[in-house]
Structure formats: C-alpha cells, structure tokens
Amino acid sequence: MHPILTLVAQRLALGVLLLFAASILIFAGTSILPGDVAQQILGQAATPEALENMRRELGLNEPPLTRYLSWLGGILQGDLGTALTNGLDIAESLGARLSNTLFLAFWAAVISVPLAIFLGLLAVRYKDRWPDKLISGVTLTTISIPEFMIGYVLVYWVSIQFGWFSSVAIINDSMTIWQKLNAIAIPVMVLTLVVLAHMMRMTRAAILNVMQSAYIETAELKGMPMLKIIRKHAFPNAIAPIVNVVMINLAYLVVGVVVVEVVFAYPGMGQYLVDHVAKRDIPVVQACGLIFAAVYIGLNLVADIVSILANPRLRHPK
Amino acid sequence: MRIPVAALIGLFFTTLFFLAAVFAPLIAPYGMAEIVGDVWEPPSDQFLLGTDSIGRDLLSRMIYGGQTTIFIATAATALSFITGSVLGFFAAVSGGWVDQLISRFVDLIMSIPSLIFALVVLSVMPTTITILIVLMGLLDSTRVYRLARAVAVDITVMDYVEAARLRGEKIGWIIFRETLPNALSPLVAEMGLRFIFAVLFVSTLSFLGLGVQPPQADWGGIVKENKEGINYGIAAALYPAYAIAVLCISINLVADWVLNRTTSLKGGRG
C-alpha cells in the first residue's frame, strides 16, 4: 500500500479508537460519579418506590459494564434510547434538530472562513500599522466576551435599536430559504464574530511564522513586491497550517452553536442538550454528548489528515 | 524597567476589578438580594445603573456578581495550575510509560469539548460552587498540563538537571527545585489566558442555568435574569458583557506584556 494511504488509515483507526474511548468517558461521567443518580434526578423528597422505579428504568441495578455494552450496542444499531422526560425516541427527536444545527453552522462557516483568511492576510500585509492594530483590537474584544453576550449586544443594537432582522431565530420546514436566512441572520453574525476572531488570529500567526523563513528574506532582498511574496512564497507554505486552523475553528463552532441556540431559541441540538441537562434526562445527555464529541473528533481528524497530505515533512515521524 | 502604556491600563483595570471583588460588601450601595425599587427602573442618582428584573439595584448585583465570578474563576485557575503543572512536570521528568499514560489520558479528555463534557457531568451532579470549581479546574488543567510538559521536556535535558539526577536527588527535588523555577515565566503568562477562559466558562454555565444558582449574583446569571428586558430596549443584560470584556482585555494586555518580556513564545496562542 502507498505509504500515505497507510498513514491516513492509521489516523482513521486512531480516530475510531478515540471516539470509542470518548464514549466510555461520557458514559462513565454520568454513571460512576459519587452519589445516587436516581436520587439526584428525583430530589430528596422522593419515595423509596419511586427511587426503585427510576433505578430500574435507568438499569442502575445492573453492573456498569453491562449497561455500557447495551448502550453502545444500541448506538451502533442507530438506537439512541428513549428520553426519560417524555418517553420519545431520541434518534427521532434529534434528526431534525441536528440538521437545523448544521444549517446554522454551515452559514457561519461559509461567511467566516474566507473573511478570516482575507483579514489574516491583510493584517500580515500591514503588520504593525493601523489596519493590523484595528483588526487585532476588534478581534481581541470579541474573544474577550462570551458568545451569548455578543448575542445580546447584537440583538440590542441591531435588532431592537435599528429594527433589522429578528431577535429570535425560530425556523420550521414551511419557511422558504430566504425566510430562514433572515431568521438566522443574527445568530450567524454572532458565530461569525466569535470564530472569525480566533481563526483570523491563528491565520495571522501561521503566516507570520512562514514569513520569518529564509526564502522569504531572499525574496525580499531581490526586491519582490510584498503582495507577490505573500502570494507566491508565503501562502503555499501556509496553506497546511491555515487549513488546520480552519478545521479546529469549525470544531469550535460546533460547540459555540450550543450557547447561541439557547440565546435565540433556535430549535437545534444545543438547545435540546441544555434543556435536558437541566431536567437531568441522562439518556438524552449521553446521546447528544456523544454526537458532539463525534463531530469534534471528526473535524480534528480531517485537520490532521489534511496537514499530512499538504506537508510532506509530517509524513516521516522522527 | 519601563512598563508600556497598554500594560499599565491593563494592570489598572485588573487591580480595580479585583479590589472591587474583595471589598464588594463595602462598595455596594445596597444588599445583593435586596429588593429596593420597581422593575427595570432607568439609571438615576438613587440607582446608578437602574434596577433589575425584580427591582434589585443593578450596580450592587454587578459588584457582588463580579465577586462570585472572579472568586470562582480564580479558584478554578489555581486548581488547574497546581494539577496541570505538577502532572506535566512529573510526566516530563519521569518520561517513558508514565509520560505516555498521562499524555494519552489528557488527549482523551481534550477530544471532548470542555463545555459538552461539563454539561454531561452537570446532568448528574448538583450545581454547587465547589463542584463548579473542581469541574472547571480539572477540565482546564489539561491545557496547563500540555504547556507545562512541553516546557519541562526542554528543561529536563539541561546539564543542571542531569547533574541533579547524578547527585541522586529525588523526583520531587527535580520537579520543584530544578524544573519549576525555570518554567515559571511561560506558565505565568498562560495563567492570565486560563483565568479569562474560566471567567467566560463560568459565565456561560450560569447563563445556561447550570452554574451559580439564584439568588446568588454572578455575571452570567445577571444576563439570564434580565434577558427579557432586551426586547423592550432595556440594556440591563448588557452591563455584564461590558464588565467581562473590560476585565478580559485588561488581563490579556498584562499577559501579552509578561509573555513578550520574558519568553520567546510568541504568536499562535489563539
């Protein structure tokens, strides 16, 4: 087999192993913690009968390993279990919400990725002059505020004071694509601002790192214009780190979505997860946690593989 | 030693916030949970920032809230530094399978986003301040671990560490007397960033209703309590956002200065 294929296959296997380990961790996090889970769910006032029922429903009378294996077995067959609070099938409730979440994350990514790379290049081009300082200042500010607060600041200024766009993002299947986009305009702005800041700063750092190489200095010394140096020498070498940065930030985006969905009452997976954490609905929390972890691990895996493909130096581990 | 203006501004505001947190009961004009006026009164001489969703003085809530938020973030940062750096040094000094074991476990924890992991754990744990601190501190210690280990790996190949080993010093001596003093400055700069992360994290959890519980005030909770007001053009929920922004930017400025002054580790901090 081609050596690169072997390397990629190794990474994929590692990803699957990691996901498997993550499922153990998530299951353990909700099972082996001190204290009686049934008591936690029902509160101190619960009768012994109710506690016993709850334990039976959660399968708490069986050993943890048996419970884990049956949970994992169910998931591998596409059965995520039923929610404790309303008895609905989790996989069914999740389907539509997952696609809503991806819809939101997709538009945020479409806007933020090109913008971040452009701004990163701009900041390098005008390093230590006012465009660089302005961009750095603004991104430093957005990094320093939690997502949900950026959300409310934007709602207050854009939606309430100026009357643009809607302050809640409720979408359903009967809406046209334009109505949907109008509804998610502010959440997309919030996510863009948050991810853009991280992505732009990391892009800037990655390109600056390349710019300190000897071949760039040579190009400078032979009098090549700055933009051409960036285009012909810096950018090709910076692509791998930039793709890496983009993937890491897309993974970050998937998590940022959780909070933003709660702010805008958006019917996605994040809101579903947070709701059910408060209700202590453990099967739902486990299922959502695992899906978020899977997406996160998957995107990081893609970042890894892309860097291996793009940078021959990484193909030969020391 | 000349301190740049940006770092001075950062130091000034950081000190201000910490002093306000420590002396909150002396500064706050009203009690933390005292209902003193109508719902969402506009700012006036009596209530400098107005009142909140059930008529408590917003300025007092903000000051007490800052106390809670800063206290939790400080405690979590301290815990994450002690755990993370001791484990990181231990792994680097020991090497071999000990290093492999701890590093792979940290990789595993970092493969699940912190927020998601915290939500999973909080679905079965009671949300008390102690549990929040322990949870955030341990989750964040993974990042400190990576930095501490990376720095310590470079130090452990130095001659003076080799000399100490040959003298027959114990591992504790090598960690605390040889490695720690030389690894301190990058760790101190990182501390600022971890503290900011802790502030954002605890505010987010409180906002989601899974952090500090009412009537205890904290910045994330104040947003949650007053968010309905936004739709009527009442800015009460925005004050915590401004406060967090000022605090975090100030600490960033100080951390940048420390980092620039003491190490060559620049850029790529995300």
Coordinates of C-alpha atoms in Angstrom, one line a residue:
Chain A
M1 CA 0.0 0.0 0.0
H2 CA 1.1 3.6 -0.7
P3 CA 2.8 5.0 2.4
I4 CA 0.4 8.0 2.6
L5 CA -2.6 5.7 2.5
T6 CA -1.1 3.7 5.4
L7 CA -0.6 6.9 7.3
V8 CA -4.2 8.1 6.6
A9 CA -5.6 4.7 7.6
Q10 CA -3.6 4.8 10.8
R11 CA -5.1 8.2 11.6
L12 CA -8.7 7.0 10.8
A13 CA -8.2 4.0 13.1
L14 CA -6.9 6.3 15.8
G15 CA -10.0 8.4 15.4
V16 CA -12.3 5.5 15.8
L17 CA -10.3 4.4 18.9
L18 CA -10.6 7.9 20.3
L19 CA -14.3 8.0 19.7
F20 CA -14.7 4.7 21.4
A21 CA -12.7 6.0 24.4
A22 CA -14.8 9.2 24.4
S23 CA -18.0 7.1 24.6
I24 CA -16.6 5.3 27.7
L25 CA -15.7 8.7 29.2
I26 CA -19.2 10.1 28.6
F27 CA -20.9 7.0 29.9
A28 CA -18.6 7.0 33.0
G29 CA -19.2 10.7 33.5
T30 CA -22.9 10.1 34.0
S31 CA -22.7 6.7 35.8
I32 CA -19.7 6.2 38.1
L33 CA -19.9 9.6 39.8
P34 CA -20.4 9.5 43.6
G35 CA -24.0 9.7 44.8
D36 CA -27.2 8.0 43.7
V37 CA -28.2 9.2 40.3
A38 CA -31.9 8.3 40.8
Q39 CA -31.8 10.4 44.0
Q40 CA -30.3 13.3 42.1
I41 CA -33.0 13.2 39.4
L42 CA -36.0 12.8 41.7
G43 CA -34.7 15.1 44.6
Q44 CA -34.5 14.5 48.3
A45 CA -38.3 14.1 48.7
A46 CA -38.6 11.0 46.5
T47 CA -40.3 7.9 48.0
P48 CA -38.4 4.7 48.1
E49 CA -40.8 3.2 45.5
A50 CA -40.2 6.0 43.0
L51 CA -36.4 5.7 43.5
E52 CA -36.6 1.9 42.9
N53 CA -38.7 2.5 39.7
M54 CA -36.2 5.1 38.5
R55 CA -33.3 2.8 39.1
R56 CA -35.0 0.0 37.2
E57 CA -35.8 2.4 34.3
L58 CA -32.2 3.5 34.1
G59 CA -30.9 0.0 34.6
L60 CA -29.0 1.1 37.6
N61 CA -29.4 -2.3 39.3
E62 CA -27.2 -3.9 36.7
P63 CA -23.4 -3.6 36.8
P64 CA -22.0 -0.6 34.9
L65 CA -20.2 -2.7 32.3
T66 CA -23.4 -4.5 31.2
R67 CA -25.2 -1.1 31.0
Y68 CA -22.4 0.4 28.9
L69 CA -22.3 -2.5 26.5
S70 CA -26.0 -2.5 25.9
W71 CA -25.9 1.3 25.4
L72 CA -23.1 1.1 23.0
G73 CA -24.7 -1.8 21.2
G74 CA -27.9 0.2 20.8
I75 CA -26.0 3.2 19.4
L76 CA -24.1 1.1 16.8
Q77 CA -27.5 -0.1 15.6
G78 CA -28.8 3.5 15.4
D79 CA -30.9 3.2 18.6
L80 CA -30.1 6.1 20.9
G81 CA -32.7 5.0 23.5
T82 CA -35.8 6.9 24.8
A83 CA -35.9 10.2 26.7
L84 CA -36.8 9.9 30.4
T85 CA -38.9 13.0 30.4
N86 CA -41.3 12.4 27.6
G87 CA -40.7 8.8 26.5
L88 CA -40.0 9.8 22.9
D89 CA -37.4 8.1 20.8
I90 CA -34.2 10.2 21.0
A91 CA -33.0 9.4 17.5
E92 CA -36.3 10.7 16.1
S93 CA -36.2 14.0 18.1
L94 CA -32.6 14.5 17.2
G95 CA -32.8 14.1 13.4
A96 CA -34.5 17.5 12.6
R97 CA -32.5 19.3 15.3
L98 CA -29.2 18.0 14.0
S99 CA -29.9 19.3 10.5
N100 CA -31.0 22.7 11.9
T101 CA -27.7 22.9 13.8
L102 CA -25.7 22.0 10.8
F103 CA -27.7 24.6 8.7
L104 CA -26.7 27.3 11.2
A105 CA -23.1 26.2 11.5
F106 CA -22.8 25.9 7.7
W107 CA -23.8 29.5 7.0
A108 CA -21.5 30.7 9.8
A109 CA -18.6 28.8 8.3
V110 CA -19.4 30.0 4.7
I111 CA -19.1 33.6 5.8
S112 CA -16.3 33.4 8.4
V113 CA -13.7 31.2 6.7
P114 CA -13.0 33.4 3.6
L115 CA -13.3 36.5 5.7
A116 CA -10.9 35.3 8.3
I117 CA -8.3 34.3 5.8
F118 CA -8.6 37.6 4.0
L119 CA -8.4 39.6 7.2
G120 CA -5.4 37.5 8.3
L121 CA -3.6 38.3 5.1
L122 CA -4.5 41.9 5.4
A123 CA -3.1 42.1 8.9
V124 CA 0.2 40.5 7.8
R125 CA 0.4 42.8 4.8
Y126 CA 0.0 45.9 7.1
K127 CA 1.8 44.4 10.1
D128 CA 2.2 46.8 13.0
R129 CA 0.4 49.6 11.0
W130 CA -3.2 50.8 11.7
P131 CA -5.1 48.1 9.7
D132 CA -3.3 45.4 11.7
K133 CA -3.9 47.1 15.0
L134 CA -7.5 47.8 14.2
I135 CA -8.2 44.2 13.3
S136 CA -6.2 42.9 16.3
G137 CA -8.1 45.2 18.7
V138 CA -11.6 44.2 17.4
T139 CA -10.8 40.5 17.4
L140 CA -9.3 40.8 20.9
T141 CA -12.6 42.3 22.1
T142 CA -14.8 39.6 20.6
I143 CA -12.6 36.9 22.0
S144 CA -12.9 38.5 25.4
I145 CA -16.8 38.3 25.5
P146 CA -18.7 35.1 25.9
E147 CA -20.8 34.1 22.8
F148 CA -24.1 34.7 24.5
M149 CA -23.2 38.2 25.5
I150 CA -22.2 39.1 21.9
G151 CA -25.6 37.7 21.0
Y152 CA -27.4 40.1 23.3
V153 CA -25.3 43.0 22.4
L154 CA -26.1 42.4 18.7
V155 CA -29.8 41.9 19.4
Y156 CA -29.9 45.1 21.4
W157 CA -28.1 47.2 18.9
V158 CA -29.0 45.6 15.5
S159 CA -32.4 44.2 16.1
I160 CA -34.0 46.4 18.8
Q161 CA -32.4 49.8 18.2
F162 CA -32.2 49.7 14.4
G163 CA -35.0 47.2 13.8
W164 CA -33.1 45.0 11.4
F165 CA -33.6 41.2 11.5
S166 CA -35.5 39.2 14.1
S167 CA -34.3 38.8 17.7
V168 CA -35.4 35.2 17.9
A169 CA -34.4 32.6 15.3
I170 CA -37.3 30.2 15.1
I171 CA -37.4 28.3 11.9
N172 CA -39.7 25.5 10.6
D173 CA -40.0 23.5 7.4
S174 CA -42.7 25.6 5.9
M175 CA -40.4 28.6 5.6
T176 CA -38.6 29.5 2.4
I177 CA -34.8 29.6 2.3
W178 CA -34.9 33.4 2.4
Q179 CA -37.2 33.5 5.4
K180 CA -34.9 31.0 7.2
L181 CA -31.8 33.0 6.3
N182 CA -33.4 36.2 7.6
A183 CA -34.3 34.4 10.8
I184 CA -30.8 33.1 11.5
A185 CA -29.0 36.3 10.4
I186 CA -28.1 37.5 13.9
P187 CA -27.0 34.1 15.3
V188 CA -24.9 33.7 12.2
M189 CA -23.3 37.1 12.8
V190 CA -22.6 36.1 16.4
L191 CA -21.0 32.8 15.5
T192 CA -19.0 34.5 12.7
L193 CA -17.7 37.2 15.1
V194 CA -16.6 34.6 17.6
V195 CA -14.9 32.1 15.2
L196 CA -13.6 34.9 13.0
A197 CA -11.5 36.3 15.8
H198 CA -9.9 33.0 16.7
M199 CA -9.4 32.0 13.1
M200 CA -8.0 35.3 12.0
R201 CA -5.5 35.5 14.8
M202 CA -4.3 32.0 14.2
T203 CA -4.1 32.6 10.4
R204 CA -2.1 35.7 11.1
A205 CA 0.3 33.8 13.4
A206 CA 0.6 31.0 10.9
I207 CA 1.5 33.3 8.0
L208 CA 3.9 35.4 10.1
N209 CA 5.6 32.2 11.1
V210 CA 6.2 31.4 7.4
M211 CA 7.3 34.9 6.8
Q212 CA 10.2 34.5 9.0
S213 CA 11.7 31.8 6.8
A214 CA 15.0 32.3 4.9
Y215 CA 13.4 32.0 1.5
I216 CA 11.1 34.9 2.2
E217 CA 14.0 37.1 3.2
T218 CA 15.7 36.1 0.0
A219 CA 12.6 37.1 -2.0
E220 CA 12.5 40.4 -0.1
L221 CA 16.2 41.0 -0.8
K222 CA 15.8 40.5 -4.5
G223 CA 13.1 43.3 -4.4
M224 CA 10.0 41.3 -5.0
P225 CA 6.8 43.3 -4.0
M226 CA 5.2 42.4 -0.7
L227 CA 1.9 41.1 -2.2
K228 CA 3.7 38.9 -4.6
I229 CA 5.8 37.4 -1.9
I230 CA 2.7 36.6 0.1
R231 CA 1.0 35.1 -3.0
K232 CA 3.9 33.1 -4.4
H233 CA 6.0 32.1 -1.4
A234 CA 4.2 32.6 1.9
F235 CA 0.6 31.4 1.0
P236 CA 1.5 27.9 -0.5
N237 CA 3.6 27.1 2.6
A238 CA 1.0 28.5 5.0
I239 CA -1.9 26.5 3.5
A240 CA -1.5 23.5 5.7
P241 CA -1.4 25.5 9.0
I242 CA -4.4 27.5 7.7
V243 CA -6.5 24.5 6.8
N244 CA -5.6 23.2 10.3
V245 CA -6.7 26.4 11.9
V246 CA -10.0 26.4 9.9
M247 CA -10.8 22.8 10.9
I248 CA -10.0 23.5 14.6
N249 CA -12.3 26.5 14.5
L250 CA -15.1 24.6 12.7
A251 CA -14.9 22.2 15.6
Y252 CA -15.1 25.2 18.0
L253 CA -18.1 26.4 16.0
V254 CA -20.0 23.3 16.7
V255 CA -19.6 23.9 20.4
G256 CA -20.3 27.6 20.1
V257 CA -23.6 26.7 18.5
V258 CA -24.9 25.2 21.8
V259 CA -24.9 28.6 23.6
V260 CA -26.0 30.6 20.6
E261 CA -29.0 28.3 20.1
V262 CA -30.2 28.9 23.6
V263 CA -29.9 32.7 23.2
F264 CA -32.0 32.7 20.1
A265 CA -34.4 29.9 21.0
Y266 CA -33.2 28.1 17.8
P267 CA -34.6 24.6 17.5
G268 CA -31.2 22.8 17.3
M269 CA -29.3 20.2 19.1
G270 CA -27.6 22.5 21.5
Q271 CA -30.8 23.8 23.0
Y272 CA -32.1 20.2 23.2
L273 CA -28.9 19.2 25.1
V274 CA -29.1 22.1 27.6
D275 CA -32.8 21.6 28.2
H276 CA -32.3 18.0 29.1
V277 CA -29.2 18.6 31.3
A278 CA -31.4 20.9 33.4
K279 CA -34.1 18.1 33.5
R280 CA -31.4 15.5 34.3
D281 CA -32.6 13.4 31.4
I282 CA -29.5 11.2 31.2
P283 CA -30.1 9.2 28.0
V284 CA -30.6 12.4 26.0
V285 CA -27.5 14.0 27.5
Q286 CA -25.4 10.9 26.7
A287 CA -26.6 10.7 23.1
C288 CA -26.1 14.5 22.5
G289 CA -22.7 14.4 24.2
L290 CA -21.6 11.5 22.1
I291 CA -22.7 13.2 18.8
F292 CA -21.0 16.5 19.7
A293 CA -17.8 14.6 20.6
A294 CA -18.0 12.6 17.3
V295 CA -18.3 15.8 15.2
Y296 CA -15.5 17.4 17.2
I297 CA -13.2 14.4 16.8
G298 CA -14.1 14.0 13.2
L299 CA -13.2 17.6 12.3
N300 CA -9.9 17.4 14.2
L301 CA -9.2 14.2 12.3
V302 CA -9.8 15.9 9.0
A303 CA -7.4 18.7 10.1
D304 CA -4.8 16.0 10.9
I305 CA -5.2 14.3 7.6
V306 CA -5.1 17.5 5.5
S307 CA -1.9 18.5 7.2
I308 CA -0.3 15.2 6.5
L309 CA -1.4 15.4 2.8
A310 CA -0.2 19.0 2.4
N311 CA 3.1 18.8 4.3
P312 CA 5.5 16.1 3.2
R313 CA 7.6 16.8 6.3
L314 CA 4.9 15.4 8.5
R315 CA 4.9 12.0 6.7
H316 CA 8.1 10.9 8.3
P317 CA 7.7 10.8 12.0
K318 CA 11.1 11.1 13.8
Chain B
M1 CA 12.0 48.9 33.9
R2 CA 9.6 50.7 31.6
I3 CA 6.0 49.4 31.5
P4 CA 4.2 50.0 28.2
V5 CA 1.0 52.1 28.3
A6 CA -1.2 49.2 27.3
A7 CA 0.1 47.0 30.1
L8 CA -0.4 49.9 32.6
I9 CA -4.0 50.3 31.5
G10 CA -4.4 46.5 31.8
L11 CA -2.8 46.5 35.3
F12 CA -5.0 49.4 36.4
F13 CA -8.3 47.8 35.4
T14 CA -7.3 44.3 36.6
T15 CA -6.4 45.7 40.0
L16 CA -9.7 47.7 40.1
F17 CA -11.8 44.6 39.4
F18 CA -10.0 42.5 42.0
L19 CA -10.3 45.2 44.6
A20 CA -14.0 45.7 43.9
A21 CA -14.4 41.9 44.2
V22 CA -12.6 41.7 47.6
F23 CA -14.4 44.8 49.1
A24 CA -17.8 44.2 47.5
P25 CA -19.8 44.5 50.7
L26 CA -18.2 47.9 51.5
I27 CA -18.7 49.3 48.0
A28 CA -22.1 48.0 47.0
P29 CA -24.8 50.6 47.8
Y30 CA -27.5 48.0 48.5
G31 CA -27.6 44.4 49.6
M32 CA -27.1 41.6 47.0
A33 CA -30.6 40.2 47.0
E34 CA -32.4 43.3 48.5
I35 CA -35.5 44.4 46.5
V36 CA -35.3 48.2 46.6
G37 CA -37.3 49.6 43.7
D38 CA -39.5 48.9 40.8
V39 CA -38.8 46.5 37.9
W40 CA -36.2 47.8 35.5
E41 CA -36.1 51.4 36.7
P42 CA -33.8 53.5 34.4
P43 CA -30.5 54.7 35.8
S44 CA -30.9 57.5 38.3
D45 CA -29.0 59.2 41.2
Q46 CA -30.5 56.6 43.6
F47 CA -29.7 53.6 41.3
L48 CA -26.7 54.3 39.2
L49 CA -27.3 51.5 36.7
G50 CA -31.1 51.2 37.3
T51 CA -32.8 48.2 38.8
D52 CA -33.1 44.6 37.5
S53 CA -36.0 42.3 36.6
I54 CA -37.4 42.1 40.1
G55 CA -36.3 45.5 41.4
R56 CA -32.9 44.9 42.9
D57 CA -30.2 47.5 42.5
L58 CA -28.2 46.5 39.4
L59 CA -25.0 48.2 40.4
S60 CA -24.9 46.2 43.7
R61 CA -25.8 43.0 41.7
M62 CA -22.9 43.7 39.3
I63 CA -20.4 44.2 42.2
Y64 CA -21.5 41.1 44.1
G65 CA -21.7 39.2 40.8
G66 CA -18.2 40.2 40.0
Q67 CA -17.1 38.9 43.4
T68 CA -18.7 35.5 42.7
T69 CA -17.4 35.2 39.1
I70 CA -13.9 36.4 39.9
F71 CA -13.7 34.1 43.0
I72 CA -14.8 31.0 41.1
A73 CA -12.5 31.8 38.2
T74 CA -9.5 32.4 40.5
A75 CA -10.1 29.2 42.4
A76 CA -10.6 27.2 39.2
T77 CA -7.4 28.7 37.7
A78 CA -5.4 27.9 40.8
L79 CA -6.6 24.3 40.9
S80 CA -5.9 23.8 37.1
F81 CA -2.4 25.2 37.6
I82 CA -1.5 23.1 40.5
T83 CA -2.9 19.9 39.0
G84 CA -1.7 20.6 35.4
S85 CA 1.8 21.8 36.1
V86 CA 2.6 19.2 38.8
L87 CA 1.4 16.4 36.5
G88 CA 3.1 18.0 33.5
F89 CA 6.5 18.3 35.2
F90 CA 6.0 14.8 36.7
A91 CA 5.4 13.4 33.2
A92 CA 8.3 15.2 31.6
V93 CA 10.7 14.3 34.4
S94 CA 9.6 10.6 34.6
G95 CA 9.4 10.0 30.8
G96 CA 8.6 6.6 29.5
W97 CA 5.3 4.9 30.1
V98 CA 4.3 7.3 32.9
D99 CA 4.5 10.1 30.4
Q100 CA 2.7 8.1 27.7
L101 CA -0.1 7.1 30.1
I102 CA -0.8 10.7 31.4
S103 CA -0.4 12.3 28.0
R104 CA -2.8 9.9 26.2
F105 CA -5.4 10.3 29.0
V106 CA -5.2 14.1 28.6
D107 CA -5.6 13.7 24.8
L108 CA -8.7 11.7 25.5
I109 CA -10.2 14.4 27.8
M110 CA -9.3 17.1 25.3
S111 CA -11.0 15.2 22.5
I112 CA -14.4 16.1 24.0
P113 CA -15.2 19.8 24.1
S114 CA -15.0 21.2 27.6
L115 CA -18.4 22.7 27.6
I116 CA -20.0 19.5 26.4
F117 CA -18.1 17.5 29.0
A118 CA -19.1 19.9 31.7
L119 CA -22.8 19.6 30.6
V120 CA -22.6 15.8 30.7
V121 CA -21.2 15.8 34.2
L122 CA -23.6 18.5 35.5
S123 CA -26.5 16.4 34.4
V124 CA -25.9 14.1 37.3
M125 CA -24.1 16.4 39.8
P126 CA -25.7 19.1 42.0
T127 CA -24.6 22.5 40.8
T128 CA -22.8 23.9 43.9
I129 CA -19.9 26.3 43.7
T130 CA -17.4 23.7 44.9
I131 CA -18.4 21.3 42.2
L132 CA -18.2 24.1 39.6
I133 CA -14.7 25.0 40.7
V134 CA -13.4 21.4 40.8
L135 CA -15.0 20.6 37.4
M136 CA -13.7 23.7 35.6
G137 CA -10.3 23.4 37.3
L138 CA -9.8 19.8 36.3
L139 CA -11.1 20.3 32.7
D140 CA -8.8 23.2 32.2
S141 CA -5.8 21.6 33.8
T142 CA -5.4 19.5 30.6
R143 CA -4.2 22.7 28.7
V144 CA -1.9 23.6 31.5
Y145 CA -0.6 20.1 31.5
R146 CA 0.3 20.3 27.8
L147 CA 2.2 23.6 28.2
A148 CA 4.0 22.5 31.4
R149 CA 5.0 19.3 29.9
A150 CA 6.3 20.9 26.7
V151 CA 8.3 23.5 28.7
A152 CA 9.6 20.9 31.1
V153 CA 10.7 18.5 28.4
D154 CA 13.1 21.2 27.2
I155 CA 14.4 21.8 30.7
T156 CA 14.9 18.2 31.7
V157 CA 17.7 17.7 29.0
M158 CA 19.7 20.6 30.5
D159 CA 23.0 19.8 32.2
Y160 CA 22.0 21.0 35.7
V161 CA 19.0 18.6 35.7
E162 CA 21.4 15.8 34.6
A163 CA 23.7 16.8 37.4
A164 CA 20.9 16.7 40.0
R165 CA 19.9 13.2 38.8
L166 CA 23.5 12.1 39.1
R167 CA 23.7 13.5 42.6
G168 CA 20.8 11.1 43.3
E169 CA 18.2 13.8 44.0
K170 CA 14.6 12.5 44.4
I171 CA 11.9 13.3 41.7
G172 CA 10.3 15.9 44.0
W173 CA 13.5 17.9 44.1
I174 CA 13.9 17.7 40.3
I175 CA 10.4 18.9 39.8
F176 CA 10.2 21.7 42.4
R177 CA 13.8 22.9 42.7
E178 CA 15.2 22.4 39.1
T179 CA 12.2 22.5 36.7
L180 CA 9.7 24.8 38.3
P181 CA 11.8 27.9 38.7
N182 CA 12.9 27.7 35.0
A183 CA 9.4 27.0 33.7
L184 CA 7.7 29.8 35.7
S185 CA 7.5 32.7 33.2
P186 CA 5.6 31.0 30.3
L187 CA 3.3 29.5 32.9
V188 CA 2.6 32.9 34.5
A189 CA 1.7 34.3 31.1
E190 CA -0.6 31.3 30.4
M191 CA -2.2 31.8 33.7
G192 CA -3.9 35.1 32.5
L193 CA -5.4 33.3 29.5
R194 CA -6.6 30.4 31.6
F195 CA -8.2 32.9 34.0
I196 CA -10.1 34.6 31.1
F197 CA -11.2 31.2 29.9
A198 CA -12.5 30.4 33.4
V199 CA -14.5 33.7 33.6
L200 CA -16.1 33.0 30.2
F201 CA -16.8 29.4 31.1
V202 CA -18.4 30.0 34.4
S203 CA -20.5 32.9 32.9
T204 CA -21.7 30.6 30.1
L205 CA -22.7 27.9 32.6
S206 CA -24.6 30.3 34.7
F207 CA -26.3 31.8 31.7
L208 CA -27.4 28.3 30.7
G209 CA -28.8 28.0 34.3
L210 CA -26.3 25.3 35.2
G211 CA -23.8 27.3 37.1
V212 CA -24.2 29.7 40.0
Q213 CA -27.8 29.4 41.3
P214 CA -30.0 32.4 42.2
P215 CA -30.4 34.4 44.3
Q216 CA -26.6 34.4 44.4
A217 CA -25.4 37.1 41.8
D218 CA -22.9 36.4 39.1
W219 CA -22.3 38.0 35.7
G220 CA -23.7 35.2 33.6
G221 CA -26.7 34.9 35.8
I222 CA -27.4 38.6 35.6
V223 CA -27.7 38.3 31.8
K224 CA -30.1 35.3 32.2
E225 CA -32.3 37.3 34.7
N226 CA -32.5 40.4 32.6
K227 CA -32.5 39.0 29.0
E228 CA -36.2 39.6 28.5
G229 CA -35.6 43.3 29.0
I230 CA -33.6 43.4 25.8
N231 CA -36.7 43.2 23.7
Y232 CA -38.1 46.4 25.4
G233 CA -34.8 48.2 24.8
I234 CA -33.6 47.8 28.4
A235 CA -29.8 47.4 28.5
A236 CA -29.6 45.7 31.9
A237 CA -28.4 42.4 30.5
L238 CA -25.6 44.2 28.6
Y239 CA -23.6 45.5 31.6
P240 CA -22.1 42.1 32.5
A241 CA -20.9 41.8 28.9
Y242 CA -19.1 45.2 29.1
A243 CA -17.6 44.2 32.5
I244 CA -16.3 40.9 31.3
A245 CA -14.9 42.5 28.1
V246 CA -13.0 45.1 30.1
L247 CA -11.7 42.6 32.6
C248 CA -10.6 40.1 29.9
I249 CA -9.0 42.6 27.7
S250 CA -7.1 44.1 30.6
I251 CA -5.8 40.7 31.6
N252 CA -4.9 39.9 28.0
L253 CA -2.8 43.2 27.9
V254 CA -1.0 42.3 31.0
A255 CA -0.4 38.7 29.9
D256 CA 0.9 39.9 26.5
W257 CA 3.4 42.1 28.2
V258 CA 4.6 39.4 30.5
L259 CA 4.9 37.0 27.6
N260 CA 6.8 39.5 25.4
R261 CA 9.1 40.4 28.2
T262 CA 10.1 37.0 29.5
T263 CA 10.0 34.4 26.7
S264 CA 10.3 33.9 23.0
L265 CA 7.0 32.0 22.9
K266 CA 5.0 34.4 20.7
G267 CA 2.1 34.1 18.4
G268 CA -0.2 31.2 17.8
R269 CA -1.7 31.3 21.1
G270 CA -5.2 31.5 19.5

